[in-house]
Amino acid sequence: DVKVTQSSRYLVKRTGEKVFLECVQDMDHENMFWYRQDPGLGLRLIYFSYDVKMKEKGDIPEGYSVSREKKERFSLILESASTNQTSMYLCASSLNRGANYGYTFGSGTRLTVV
Amino acid sequence: DQQVKQNSPSLSVQEGRISILNCDYTNSMFDYFLWYKKYPAEGPTFLISISSIKDKNEDGRFTVFLNKSAKHLSLHIVPSQPGDSAVYFCAGLLHGGSQGNLIFGKGTKLSVKP
């Protein structure tokens, strides 16, 4: 079974801090994604990556950056955390572009910015 | 513009009855449609999918129906159980899409009452 592991289940950070959210997958998937989930807004794509060192903006990239130095790891960075970035963050991976079984998600990181 | 719409934010059903979750889409290029289930504080998990060339797919208590002419799909759960209480996301899979494979709806929260 593919496993997508997010390093923290819960995080509390202060406004202005630089925050790193880590995601690791163990099945050699090419594609990795970062979403945030907010009530009434569903899953919104922040950034994604189809290959090492490659990244593309999703629907809401402002205030975020990403890093993919190794195939198995995809990091989401909040350069200067703000209270409106309080959310559930979900990492996902998939085998290749167009695979018909969709994504495998991690368990999520609940981030609170105070 | 929302390509995948779940117009009912919530649904309440009695245990043992049928749950019907609806999803509409606007993009005729979707190759597959997938349903994900999400419990609080967990990542979404894949539930069932259907190819755009099919009109029905069944897996145990879960059946997905696709009406291409109406650009509508629905997930039927029979019989509903309290453990089915979760948020259900409908998603369209787009081969070669510029913003990742899957386009998600905003979700429907299902509550199954004992």
CSV table of N, CA, C and O in Angstrom, one decimal, chain B residues 72-114:
chain,number,residue,atom,x,y,z
B,72,HIS,N,-24.0,14.8,-15.0
B,72,HIS,CA,-24.4,14.6,-13.6
B,72,HIS,C,-23.9,13.2,-13.2
B,72,HIS,O,-24.1,12.2,-13.9
B,73,LEU,N,-23.4,13.1,-12.0
B,73,LEU,CA,-23.2,11.8,-11.4
B,73,LEU,C,-23.7,11.8,-10.0
B,73,LEU,O,-23.9,12.8,-9.3
B,74,SER,N,-24.0,10.5,-9.5
B,74,SER,CA,-24.5,10.4,-8.1
B,74,SER,C,-23.9,9.2,-7.5
B,74,SER,O,-23.6,8.2,-8.2
B,75,LEU,N,-23.7,9.3,-6.2
B,75,LEU,CA,-23.2,8.2,-5.4
B,75,LEU,C,-24.4,7.7,-4.5
B,75,LEU,O,-24.9,8.5,-3.8
B,76,HIS,N,-24.7,6.4,-4.6
B,76,HIS,CA,-25.7,5.8,-3.8
B,76,HIS,C,-25.1,4.9,-2.8
B,76,HIS,O,-24.2,4.0,-3.1
B,77,ILE,N,-25.5,5.0,-1.5
B,77,ILE,CA,-25.0,4.2,-0.5
B,77,ILE,C,-26.3,3.4,0.1
B,77,ILE,O,-27.2,4.1,0.6
B,78,VAL,N,-26.3,2.1,0.0
B,78,VAL,CA,-27.4,1.3,0.4
B,78,VAL,C,-26.9,0.0,1.1
B,78,VAL,O,-26.2,-0.7,0.4
B,79,PRO,N,-27.3,-0.3,2.3
B,79,PRO,CA,-28.0,0.6,3.2
B,79,PRO,C,-27.0,1.6,3.9
B,79,PRO,O,-25.8,1.2,4.1
B,80,SER,N,-27.4,2.7,4.3
B,80,SER,CA,-26.5,3.7,5.0
B,80,SER,C,-26.3,3.2,6.4
B,80,SER,O,-27.2,2.7,7.1
B,81,GLN,N,-25.0,3.4,6.9
B,81,GLN,CA,-24.6,3.0,8.2
B,81,GLN,C,-24.1,4.3,8.9
B,81,GLN,O,-23.5,5.2,8.3
B,82,PRO,N,-24.1,4.3,10.3
B,82,PRO,CA,-23.6,5.5,11.0
B,82,PRO,C,-22.1,5.7,10.7
B,82,PRO,O,-21.6,6.9,10.6
B,83,GLY,N,-21.3,4.7,10.4
B,83,GLY,CA,-19.9,4.8,10.0
B,83,GLY,C,-19.7,5.5,8.7
B,83,GLY,O,-18.6,5.8,8.3
B,84,ASP,N,-20.8,5.6,7.9
B,84,ASP,CA,-20.7,6.3,6.6
B,84,ASP,C,-20.7,7.9,6.8
B,84,ASP,O,-20.5,8.6,5.8
B,85,SER,N,-20.9,8.3,8.0
B,85,SER,CA,-21.0,9.7,8.3
B,85,SER,C,-19.6,10.3,8.0
B,85,SER,O,-18.6,10.0,8.7
B,86,ALA,N,-19.5,11.2,7.1
B,86,ALA,CA,-18.2,11.8,6.6
B,86,ALA,C,-18.5,12.9,5.6
B,86,ALA,O,-19.7,13.1,5.2
B,87,VAL,N,-17.5,13.5,5.2
B,87,VAL,CA,-17.6,14.4,4.0
B,87,VAL,C,-17.2,13.7,2.8
B,87,VAL,O,-16.2,13.0,2.7
B,88,TYR,N,-18.0,13.8,1.7
B,88,TYR,CA,-17.8,13.1,0.5
B,88,TYR,C,-17.4,14.1,-0.6
B,88,TYR,O,-18.2,15.0,-0.8
B,89,PHE,N,-16.3,13.9,-1.2
B,89,PHE,CA,-15.9,14.7,-2.3
B,89,PHE,C,-16.0,14.0,-3.7
B,89,PHE,O,-15.5,12.9,-3.8
B,90,CYS,N,-16.6,14.7,-4.6
B,90,CYS,CA,-16.6,14.2,-6.0
B,90,CYS,C,-15.4,14.9,-6.7
B,90,CYS,O,-15.1,16.0,-6.4
B,91,ALA,N,-14.8,14.2,-7.6
B,91,ALA,CA,-13.7,14.7,-8.4
B,91,ALA,C,-13.7,14.2,-9.8
B,91,ALA,O,-14.0,13.1,-10.1
B,92,GLY,N,-13.3,15.1,-10.7
B,92,GLY,CA,-13.1,14.7,-12.1
B,92,GLY,C,-11.7,14.6,-12.4
B,92,GLY,O,-10.9,15.4,-12.0
B,93,LEU,N,-11.3,13.6,-13.2
B,93,LEU,CA,-9.9,13.3,-13.6
B,93,LEU,C,-9.7,13.8,-15.0
B,93,LEU,O,-10.4,13.3,-15.9
B,94,LEU,N,-8.8,14.7,-15.2
B,94,LEU,CA,-8.5,15.3,-16.5
B,94,LEU,C,-7.1,14.9,-16.9
B,94,LEU,O,-6.2,15.3,-16.4
B,95,HIS,N,-7.0,14.1,-18.0
B,95,HIS,CA,-5.7,13.8,-18.5
B,95,HIS,C,-5.1,15.0,-19.1
B,95,HIS,O,-5.7,15.7,-19.9
B,96,GLY,N,-3.8,15.2,-18.8
B,96,GLY,CA,-3.1,16.3,-19.4
B,96,GLY,C,-3.6,17.7,-18.9
B,96,GLY,O,-3.3,18.7,-19.5
B,97,GLY,N,-4.3,17.7,-17.8
B,97,GLY,CA,-4.8,19.0,-17.2
B,97,GLY,C,-3.6,19.8,-16.7
B,97,GLY,O,-2.6,19.3,-16.3
B,98,SER,N,-3.8,21.1,-16.8
B,98,SER,CA,-2.7,22.0,-16.4
B,98,SER,C,-2.6,22.3,-14.9
B,98,SER,O,-1.7,22.8,-14.4
B,99,GLN,N,-3.7,21.9,-14.2
B,99,GLN,CA,-3.6,22.1,-12.8
B,99,GLN,C,-3.8,20.8,-12.0
B,99,GLN,O,-4.6,20.7,-11.1
B,100,GLY,N,-3.0,19.8,-12.4
B,100,GLY,CA,-3.1,18.5,-11.7
B,100,GLY,C,-4.2,17.7,-12.3
B,100,GLY,O,-5.0,18.1,-13.1
B,101,ASN,N,-4.2,16.4,-11.9
B,101,ASN,CA,-5.1,15.5,-12.4
B,101,ASN,C,-6.5,15.7,-12.0
B,101,ASN,O,-7.4,15.6,-12.8
B,102,LEU,N,-6.7,15.9,-10.7
B,102,LEU,CA,-8.1,15.9,-10.2
B,102,LEU,C,-8.6,17.3,-9.9
B,102,LEU,O,-7.9,18.1,-9.3
B,103,ILE,N,-9.9,17.5,-10.3
B,103,ILE,CA,-10.6,18.7,-9.9
B,103,ILE,C,-11.7,18.3,-8.9
B,103,ILE,O,-12.6,17.5,-9.3
B,104,PHE,N,-11.7,18.9,-7.7
B,104,PHE,CA,-12.6,18.5,-6.7
B,104,PHE,C,-13.8,19.4,-6.6
B,104,PHE,O,-13.7,20.6,-6.8
B,105,GLY,N,-14.9,18.8,-6.2
B,105,GLY,CA,-16.0,19.6,-5.7
B,105,GLY,C,-15.8,20.0,-4.3
B,105,GLY,O,-14.8,19.7,-3.7
B,106,LYS,N,-16.7,20.8,-3.7
B,106,LYS,CA,-16.5,21.4,-2.4
B,106,LYS,C,-16.9,20.4,-1.3
B,106,LYS,O,-16.7,20.7,-0.1
B,107,GLY,N,-17.6,19.3,-1.6
B,107,GLY,CA,-17.9,18.3,-0.6
B,107,GLY,C,-19.3,18.4,-0.1
B,107,GLY,O,-19.9,19.4,-0.2
B,108,THR,N,-19.8,17.2,0.3
B,108,THR,CA,-21.1,17.1,0.9
B,108,THR,C,-20.9,16.3,2.2
B,108,THR,O,-20.3,15.2,2.2
B,109,LYS,N,-21.4,16.9,3.3
B,109,LYS,CA,-21.3,16.3,4.6
B,109,LYS,C,-22.5,15.4,4.9
B,109,LYS,O,-23.6,15.9,4.9
B,110,LEU,N,-22.2,14.1,4.9
B,110,LEU,CA,-23.3,13.1,5.2
B,110,LEU,C,-23.4,12.7,6.6
B,110,LEU,O,-22.4,12.4,7.2
B,111,SER,N,-24.6,12.8,7.2
B,111,SER,CA,-24.8,12.4,8.6
B,111,SER,C,-25.8,11.3,8.5
B,111,SER,O,-26.9,11.4,8.0
B,112,VAL,N,-25.4,10.1,9.0
B,112,VAL,CA,-26.3,8.9,9.1
B,112,VAL,C,-26.7,8.7,10.5
B,112,VAL,O,-25.9,8.4,11.4
B,113,LYS,N,-28.0,8.9,10.8
B,113,LYS,CA,-28.5,8.9,12.2
B,113,LYS,C,-29.0,7.5,12.6
B,113,LYS,O,-29.7,6.8,11.8
B,114,PRO,N,-28.6,7.0,13.7
B,114,PRO,CA,-29.0,5.6,14.2
B,114,PRO,C,-30.5,5.6,14.4
B,114,PRO,O,-31.1,6.6,14.7
